[in-house]
Amino acid sequence: INTHTAPMMMSSVTASRRALSGMIARQAGVFGVMRGFSVASSDWEDEPVRPEAFQSSSFLDSGSRRIFSADHDAFRESCRAFFSEFVVPFHAEWESQGHVSRELWLRAGEMGLLGVNCPEQYGGLGLDILYSAIVWEEQMYAKGSPSGPGFSLHSDIAMPYLVHLGTEEQKNKYLPPLCRGEQILAIAMTEPGAGSDLAGIRTQATKVDGGYILNGSKTYITNGFMSDLVIVVAKTAPEKKAHGISLFLVDAAAPGFSKGAPLKKMGLKAQDTCELFFDDVFLPDDAVLGSVNHGFYHLMDELPQERLQIGAECQARAEAAYEEARKYVHERTAFGAPLADKQVVRHKLAEMKTAVAVNRAFVDNCLVLHNEGRLDKYTASMAKLSGTELAWKICDEAVQLHGGAGYMLEYSVSRSLADARVPRIYGGANEIMKELISRGCAIKD
């Protein structure tokens, strides 16, 4: 890290985190936790008119989108500086080793990028989901859309299980170090023989005196290699199938718990992904998270936010890829003129911008719905389906507009296309999303 700018940056980071505590108090008045949100509300009378992203000079511009405020903008600028200073310069190195550094997690914790939505009493910032979304977006907006840091899975996919289901003892023990970046959290659902079909898992926790004995394995686990704590999905009553699943908090130091090496992947090369193995791991009774045999229902309760997060992150990836392609075709010349002078190129940009703008409006609506507690499983599934398909389409078209250069790893659109492939699979394959959405299409008598 640049030794000249790092002290200044971290001083700014610390000040930024302190300033956010003031935002929390103001947020209650400005947003009312977004309940009954209305653009015409008197809470917004002092706010200048904000252009939508598709009306701005760039989708990446700060200060746009009516769902945000000046406080959100200040937080966005801090996030943008963090990813630019502490992630982008080191991402190639992390891609080679298959994971980011521990130092990055500690810096993110100091900055306030972890547990943004976690209550203050447990070490988080206690802010709404819009602040969390800014972290998701700014990671994608950073140069190269760096995929290495698993902050969103840690904070916004796995941590809510602890916040919503944990006992006071569990919350006080685990949440503060997770928010500080001293510990890294993962959630282990997928197995070699069970992906989208959670009811088909084979990892089993057998009841014994004083606790459970855990046996089985998990695969494709994000944050798994660096994890200090893992939420493990296991069968506690196999005969009940989906109704016999429970969640457990498993410490990485537990005897019998081991990890495979980081997996080599087509994309997301700097994102820590590995296999986990459990060989007669003893778990005390207080390692149960939530209610025994209610794990499937707990998962269903939290999956809408996970799917919204995936869709929103992919939306931001699509925006970044569009802006990269737009910039390239204005700079690259062919036949004596910029590529952007060619009608076929201009029309392709028009198609891309329209697709990105339409889905941005939908995703922002979903974010507001979630803040109001009104995001249902069907809408969350649509956000995941539309966002991931959009990112794949826009990244592919961005590569095409780059020509041969787009196939070279030195151009970010090449890596973005590879990274955009797997979101159509994880969080529930898009084929599953279509089935879930179709259930909401039925006409009921």
Coordinates of C-alpha atoms in Angstrom, one line a residue, residues 6-423:
A6 CA -2.2 5.3 3.4
P7 CA -2.0 7.3 6.7
M8 CA -4.0 10.1 5.2
M9 CA -6.5 7.6 3.8
M10 CA -6.9 5.8 7.1
S11 CA -7.3 9.1 9.0
S12 CA -10.1 9.9 6.6
V13 CA -11.5 6.4 7.0
T14 CA -11.7 6.7 10.7
A15 CA -13.3 10.2 10.5
S16 CA -15.7 8.8 8.0
R17 CA -16.8 6.0 10.3
R18 CA -17.3 8.5 13.1
A19 CA -19.4 10.7 10.8
L20 CA -21.6 7.8 10.0
S21 CA -22.9 7.7 13.5
G22 CA -24.4 11.1 12.9
M23 CA -26.0 9.9 9.7
I24 CA -27.8 7.2 11.7
A25 CA -29.7 9.7 13.8
R26 CA -30.5 11.8 10.7
Q27 CA -31.5 8.8 8.7
A28 CA -34.5 8.1 11.0
G29 CA -35.9 11.6 10.2
V30 CA -34.9 11.6 6.5
F31 CA -36.1 8.1 5.6
G32 CA -38.3 7.0 8.4
V33 CA -36.6 3.7 7.7
M34 CA -38.1 4.2 4.3
R35 CA -41.6 3.3 5.5
G36 CA -44.2 5.3 3.7
F37 CA -41.4 6.6 1.4
S38 CA -42.6 9.3 -1.1
V39 CA -40.6 11.5 -3.3
A40 CA -43.1 14.2 -2.5
S41 CA -42.6 13.8 1.2
S42 CA -41.7 16.9 3.2
D43 CA -38.6 15.0 4.4
W44 CA -37.2 15.6 1.0
E45 CA -38.1 19.2 0.5
D46 CA -34.6 20.4 1.3
E47 CA -33.0 17.8 -1.0
P48 CA -32.1 19.1 -4.5
V49 CA -33.6 17.3 -7.5
R50 CA -31.5 14.3 -8.2
P51 CA -31.2 12.9 -11.7
E52 CA -31.7 9.2 -12.3
A53 CA -28.6 7.3 -13.2
F54 CA -29.6 7.0 -16.9
Q55 CA -30.0 10.8 -17.0
S56 CA -26.5 11.4 -15.7
S57 CA -23.3 11.7 -17.6
S58 CA -22.4 8.2 -16.4
F59 CA -24.3 5.4 -14.6
L60 CA -21.4 5.5 -12.1
D61 CA -22.0 9.2 -11.1
S62 CA -22.4 9.9 -7.4
G63 CA -25.3 12.3 -6.5
S64 CA -27.9 10.6 -8.8
R65 CA -30.9 8.4 -8.1
R66 CA -33.8 9.6 -6.0
I67 CA -33.6 6.7 -3.5
F68 CA -30.4 8.2 -2.1
S69 CA -29.5 11.4 -0.1
A70 CA -26.5 13.5 0.5
D71 CA -25.5 11.3 3.4
H72 CA -25.5 8.3 1.1
D73 CA -23.4 10.3 -1.3
A74 CA -20.8 11.0 1.4
F75 CA -20.7 7.3 2.3
R76 CA -20.4 6.4 -1.4
E77 CA -17.3 8.7 -1.8
S78 CA -15.6 7.0 1.1
C79 CA -16.4 3.5 -0.3
R80 CA -15.1 4.6 -3.7
A81 CA -11.8 5.9 -2.2
F82 CA -11.4 2.7 -0.3
F83 CA -11.8 0.3 -3.2
S84 CA -9.6 2.5 -5.4
E85 CA -6.8 2.7 -2.8
F86 CA -6.9 -0.6 -1.1
V87 CA -8.3 -3.1 -3.6
V88 CA -7.6 -2.2 -7.2
P89 CA -3.8 -2.0 -6.9
F90 CA -3.5 -5.5 -5.4
H91 CA -6.2 -7.4 -7.1
A92 CA -4.0 -9.1 -9.7
E93 CA -1.8 -10.4 -6.9
W94 CA -4.9 -11.8 -5.1
E95 CA -6.1 -13.4 -8.3
S96 CA -2.8 -15.4 -8.4
Q97 CA -3.1 -16.6 -4.8
G98 CA -6.9 -17.2 -5.0
H99 CA -7.9 -14.9 -2.1
V100 CA -7.5 -11.4 -0.7
S101 CA -5.4 -10.4 2.3
R102 CA -6.3 -10.4 6.0
E103 CA -5.2 -6.8 6.1
L104 CA -7.9 -5.9 3.6
W105 CA -10.6 -7.3 5.9
L106 CA -9.2 -5.3 8.9
R107 CA -9.1 -2.1 6.9
A108 CA -12.7 -2.7 5.7
G109 CA -13.8 -3.2 9.3
E110 CA -12.1 0.0 10.3
M111 CA -13.7 1.8 7.4
G112 CA -17.1 0.6 8.4
L113 CA -17.7 -1.4 5.3
L114 CA -18.6 -4.6 7.2
G115 CA -21.8 -5.1 9.0
V116 CA -23.2 -1.8 7.7
N117 CA -26.8 -3.1 8.3
C118 CA -25.9 -4.8 11.6
P119 CA -27.2 -3.0 14.8
E120 CA -24.8 -0.6 16.5
Q121 CA -25.0 -2.5 19.8
Y122 CA -23.2 -5.4 18.1
G123 CA -20.5 -3.4 16.4
G124 CA -22.3 -2.5 13.1
L125 CA -23.4 0.9 11.8
G126 CA -27.1 0.1 12.1
L127 CA -27.8 1.7 8.7
D128 CA -30.4 0.7 6.2
I129 CA -30.0 -1.6 3.2
L130 CA -29.3 1.4 0.9
Y131 CA -26.0 1.9 2.5
S132 CA -25.2 -1.8 2.1
A133 CA -26.1 -1.5 -1.6
I134 CA -23.6 1.3 -2.0
V135 CA -20.9 -1.1 -0.8
W136 CA -22.0 -3.7 -3.4
E137 CA -22.1 -1.1 -6.1
E138 CA -18.8 0.6 -5.4
Q139 CA -17.0 -2.7 -5.5
M140 CA -18.3 -3.2 -9.0
Y141 CA -17.7 0.4 -10.0
A142 CA -14.1 0.3 -9.0
K143 CA -11.6 -0.2 -11.9
G144 CA -11.9 -3.7 -13.2
S145 CA -14.9 -4.5 -11.1
P146 CA -12.8 -6.4 -8.6
S147 CA -14.6 -9.5 -7.4
G148 CA -12.1 -10.7 -4.7
P149 CA -13.5 -9.2 -1.5
G150 CA -16.3 -11.3 -0.2
F151 CA -17.7 -8.5 1.9
S152 CA -21.3 -8.8 0.7
L153 CA -21.6 -12.5 1.5
H154 CA -20.0 -11.9 4.9
S155 CA -22.1 -8.9 5.9
D156 CA -25.4 -9.1 3.9
I157 CA -25.9 -12.8 3.2
A158 CA -24.4 -14.7 6.2
M159 CA -24.4 -12.1 9.0
P160 CA -28.2 -11.6 8.9
Y161 CA -28.7 -15.2 10.1
L162 CA -26.8 -14.3 13.3
V163 CA -28.6 -10.9 13.7
H164 CA -32.1 -12.5 13.2
L165 CA -31.6 -15.9 14.8
G166 CA -28.8 -15.7 17.2
T167 CA -29.1 -15.7 21.0
E168 CA -27.8 -12.7 22.8
E169 CA -24.7 -14.7 23.8
Q170 CA -24.1 -15.7 20.2
K171 CA -24.6 -12.1 18.9
N172 CA -22.3 -10.6 21.5
K173 CA -19.6 -13.2 20.9
Y174 CA -19.5 -13.2 17.1
L175 CA -20.9 -10.0 15.6
P176 CA -18.4 -7.4 17.0
P177 CA -15.3 -9.2 15.6
L178 CA -17.1 -9.9 12.3
C179 CA -17.9 -6.2 12.0
R180 CA -14.3 -5.3 12.8
G181 CA -13.0 -7.7 10.2
E182 CA -11.1 -9.7 12.8
Q183 CA -13.1 -12.7 11.8
I184 CA -14.5 -13.8 8.4
L185 CA -17.9 -15.4 8.0
A186 CA -19.0 -18.0 5.5
I187 CA -22.3 -20.0 5.0
A188 CA -22.0 -23.6 3.8
M189 CA -25.1 -24.9 2.0
T190 CA -23.9 -26.4 -1.3
E191 CA -22.5 -30.0 -1.4
P192 CA -21.1 -32.1 -4.2
G193 CA -24.5 -33.8 -4.7
A194 CA -26.8 -30.9 -3.7
G195 CA -26.8 -27.4 -5.1
S196 CA -30.1 -25.6 -5.6
D197 CA -31.9 -28.7 -4.0
L198 CA -31.2 -27.9 -0.4
A199 CA -33.4 -30.7 0.7
G200 CA -30.9 -33.1 -0.8
I201 CA -28.0 -32.3 1.4
R202 CA -26.2 -35.2 3.1
T203 CA -24.1 -33.5 5.8
Q204 CA -25.5 -34.7 9.1
A205 CA -25.4 -33.6 12.7
T206 CA -26.2 -36.5 15.0
K207 CA -27.5 -35.7 18.5
V208 CA -25.3 -36.9 21.4
D209 CA -25.0 -35.9 25.1
G210 CA -24.3 -32.2 25.3
G211 CA -24.4 -31.5 21.6
Y212 CA -24.0 -32.9 18.1
I213 CA -21.5 -34.8 16.0
L214 CA -21.1 -33.2 12.5
N215 CA -20.0 -35.2 9.5
G216 CA -20.0 -34.4 5.8
S217 CA -18.6 -32.0 3.3
K218 CA -19.5 -28.7 1.5
T219 CA -18.2 -27.3 -1.8
Y220 CA -18.0 -24.0 -3.6
I221 CA -18.0 -22.1 -0.3
T222 CA -17.3 -18.4 -0.7
N223 CA -15.0 -17.0 2.1
G224 CA -14.4 -20.7 3.0
F225 CA -10.6 -20.8 2.9
M226 CA -10.2 -17.7 5.1
S227 CA -13.2 -18.3 7.3
D228 CA -13.0 -18.2 11.0
L229 CA -16.7 -19.0 11.5
V230 CA -19.0 -20.9 9.2
I231 CA -22.8 -21.3 9.3
V232 CA -23.3 -24.9 8.3
V233 CA -26.5 -26.4 7.0
A234 CA -26.9 -30.0 8.2
K235 CA -29.6 -32.7 8.5
T236 CA -30.6 -33.3 12.2
A237 CA -33.6 -35.4 11.3
P238 CA -32.9 -37.0 7.9
E239 CA -36.2 -38.9 7.8
K240 CA -38.0 -35.5 7.7
K241 CA -36.1 -34.4 4.6
A242 CA -36.4 -30.6 4.2
H243 CA -38.2 -30.4 7.6
G244 CA -35.2 -31.9 9.4
I245 CA -32.5 -29.4 8.6
S246 CA -30.8 -27.2 11.2
L247 CA -28.1 -24.5 11.1
F248 CA -24.9 -24.6 13.2
L249 CA -22.2 -22.1 14.1
V250 CA -18.9 -23.9 13.5
D251 CA -15.6 -22.4 14.6
A252 CA -12.8 -23.0 12.0
A253 CA -10.5 -24.2 14.9
A254 CA -12.9 -27.0 15.8
P255 CA -11.1 -30.4 15.8
G256 CA -12.2 -32.4 12.8
F257 CA -12.9 -29.4 10.6
S258 CA -10.6 -29.0 7.6
K259 CA -10.5 -26.9 4.4
G260 CA -9.4 -27.6 0.9
A261 CA -7.1 -25.3 -1.1
P262 CA -8.8 -22.4 -2.9
L263 CA -10.5 -23.8 -6.0
K264 CA -9.3 -22.7 -9.5
K265 CA -12.3 -21.1 -11.2
M266 CA -13.2 -19.7 -14.7
G267 CA -13.9 -16.3 -13.1
L268 CA -13.9 -14.6 -9.6
K269 CA -10.3 -15.7 -9.4
A270 CA -9.5 -13.6 -6.4
Q271 CA -12.6 -14.6 -4.5
D272 CA -11.9 -17.2 -1.8
T273 CA -13.8 -20.4 -2.7
C274 CA -13.1 -23.8 -1.3
E275 CA -14.3 -27.2 0.0
L276 CA -15.0 -27.8 3.7
F277 CA -14.8 -31.1 5.4
F278 CA -16.3 -32.2 8.8
D279 CA -15.0 -35.4 10.4
D280 CA -16.7 -36.1 13.7
V281 CA -16.8 -32.4 14.7
F282 CA -18.3 -32.0 18.1
L283 CA -20.7 -29.1 18.4
P284 CA -22.1 -28.1 21.8
D285 CA -25.9 -27.5 22.0
D286 CA -25.3 -23.7 22.0
A287 CA -23.8 -24.0 18.5
V288 CA -27.3 -24.4 17.1
L289 CA -28.4 -21.2 15.3
G290 CA -32.2 -20.7 15.4
S291 CA -34.5 -23.6 16.0
V292 CA -33.6 -27.3 15.6
N293 CA -35.2 -28.8 12.4
H294 CA -36.3 -25.3 11.3
G295 CA -33.2 -24.6 9.2
F296 CA -35.0 -24.8 5.9
Y297 CA -37.5 -22.2 6.9
H298 CA -34.7 -19.9 8.2
L299 CA -33.0 -20.2 4.9
M300 CA -36.2 -19.3 3.0
D301 CA -36.6 -16.2 5.2
E302 CA -33.1 -14.9 4.4
L303 CA -32.8 -15.9 0.7
P304 CA -34.8 -12.9 -0.7
Q305 CA -32.1 -10.5 0.6
E306 CA -29.4 -12.8 -0.9
R307 CA -31.1 -12.8 -4.2
L308 CA -31.6 -9.1 -4.2
Q309 CA -27.9 -8.6 -3.4
I310 CA -26.8 -10.8 -6.3
G311 CA -29.2 -9.0 -8.7
A312 CA -28.1 -5.5 -7.5
E313 CA -24.4 -6.4 -7.7
C314 CA -24.8 -7.7 -11.2
Q315 CA -26.7 -4.6 -12.2
A316 CA -23.7 -2.5 -11.1
R317 CA -21.4 -4.8 -13.0
A318 CA -23.5 -4.3 -16.1
E319 CA -23.3 -0.5 -15.6
A320 CA -19.5 -0.6 -15.3
A321 CA -19.1 -2.8 -18.4
Y322 CA -21.4 -0.5 -20.4
E323 CA -19.3 2.5 -19.4
E324 CA -16.1 0.7 -20.3
A325 CA -17.4 -0.2 -23.7
R326 CA -18.8 3.3 -24.2
K327 CA -15.4 4.9 -23.4
Y328 CA -13.5 2.4 -25.6
V329 CA -15.6 3.0 -28.8
H330 CA -15.1 6.7 -28.5
E331 CA -11.3 6.3 -28.2
R332 CA -10.7 3.5 -30.7
T333 CA -10.4 4.5 -34.3
A334 CA -11.2 2.3 -37.3
F335 CA -11.3 3.4 -41.0
G336 CA -10.1 6.8 -40.0
A337 CA -12.8 7.6 -37.4
P338 CA -13.8 6.7 -33.9
L339 CA -15.8 3.5 -33.7
A340 CA -18.6 5.5 -32.1
D341 CA -19.1 7.3 -35.4
K342 CA -20.4 4.0 -36.9
Q343 CA -24.2 3.7 -36.8
V344 CA -24.1 0.1 -35.9
V345 CA -22.0 0.8 -32.9
R346 CA -24.1 3.8 -31.8
H347 CA -27.3 1.6 -32.0
K348 CA -25.6 -1.1 -30.0
L349 CA -24.8 1.4 -27.3
A350 CA -28.4 2.6 -27.4
E351 CA -29.7 -1.0 -26.9
M352 CA -27.2 -1.6 -24.0
K353 CA -28.1 1.7 -22.2
T354 CA -31.8 1.1 -22.5
A355 CA -31.5 -2.4 -21.1
V356 CA -29.3 -1.2 -18.2
A357 CA -31.6 1.8 -17.5
V358 CA -34.8 -0.3 -17.4
N359 CA -33.3 -2.8 -15.0
R360 CA -31.8 -0.1 -12.8
A361 CA -35.3 1.3 -12.3
F362 CA -36.5 -2.1 -11.2
V363 CA -33.6 -2.9 -8.9
D364 CA -33.9 0.5 -7.2
N365 CA -37.6 -0.2 -6.7
C366 CA -36.7 -3.6 -5.1
L367 CA -34.2 -1.9 -2.8
V368 CA -36.9 0.5 -1.6
L369 CA -39.4 -2.4 -1.2
H370 CA -36.8 -4.3 0.9
N371 CA -36.2 -1.2 3.1
E372 CA -39.9 -1.1 3.7
G373 CA -40.1 -4.8 4.5
R374 CA -42.2 -5.5 1.5
L375 CA -39.8 -7.4 -0.8
D376 CA -41.5 -10.8 -1.5
K377 CA -39.7 -14.0 -2.7
Y378 CA -41.1 -13.7 -6.2
T379 CA -39.9 -10.1 -6.6
A380 CA -36.5 -11.0 -5.2
S381 CA -36.2 -13.9 -7.6
M382 CA -37.0 -11.6 -10.5
A383 CA -34.3 -9.2 -9.3
K384 CA -31.8 -12.0 -9.3
L385 CA -32.9 -13.4 -12.6
S386 CA -33.0 -10.0 -14.4
G387 CA -29.8 -8.7 -12.9
T388 CA -27.7 -11.7 -13.6
E389 CA -29.0 -12.2 -17.2
L390 CA -28.4 -8.5 -17.8
A391 CA -24.8 -8.6 -16.6
W392 CA -24.0 -11.6 -18.8
K393 CA -25.6 -9.9 -21.8
I394 CA -24.0 -6.5 -21.3
C395 CA -20.5 -7.9 -20.5
D396 CA -20.7 -10.1 -23.6
E397 CA -21.6 -7.1 -25.8
A398 CA -18.9 -5.0 -24.2
V399 CA -16.3 -7.6 -25.2
Q400 CA -17.7 -7.6 -28.7
L401 CA -17.4 -3.8 -29.0
H402 CA -13.8 -4.1 -27.8
G403 CA -13.0 -6.6 -30.7
G404 CA -9.9 -8.7 -30.1
A405 CA -8.8 -6.5 -27.3
G406 CA -11.9 -7.5 -25.3
Y407 CA -10.6 -11.1 -25.2
M408 CA -7.4 -9.9 -23.5
L409 CA -7.2 -10.0 -19.7
E410 CA -5.6 -6.6 -19.5
Y411 CA -9.0 -5.2 -20.4
S412 CA -11.5 -5.3 -17.6
V413 CA -14.4 -6.4 -19.8
S414 CA -12.7 -9.7 -20.4
R415 CA -12.6 -10.5 -16.6
S416 CA -16.1 -9.1 -16.1
L417 CA -17.5 -11.5 -18.7
A418 CA -15.9 -14.5 -16.9
D419 CA -17.0 -13.1 -13.5
A420 CA -20.6 -12.6 -14.8
R421 CA -21.1 -16.2 -15.6
V422 CA -21.5 -17.9 -12.2
P423 CA -24.1 -15.5 -10.7

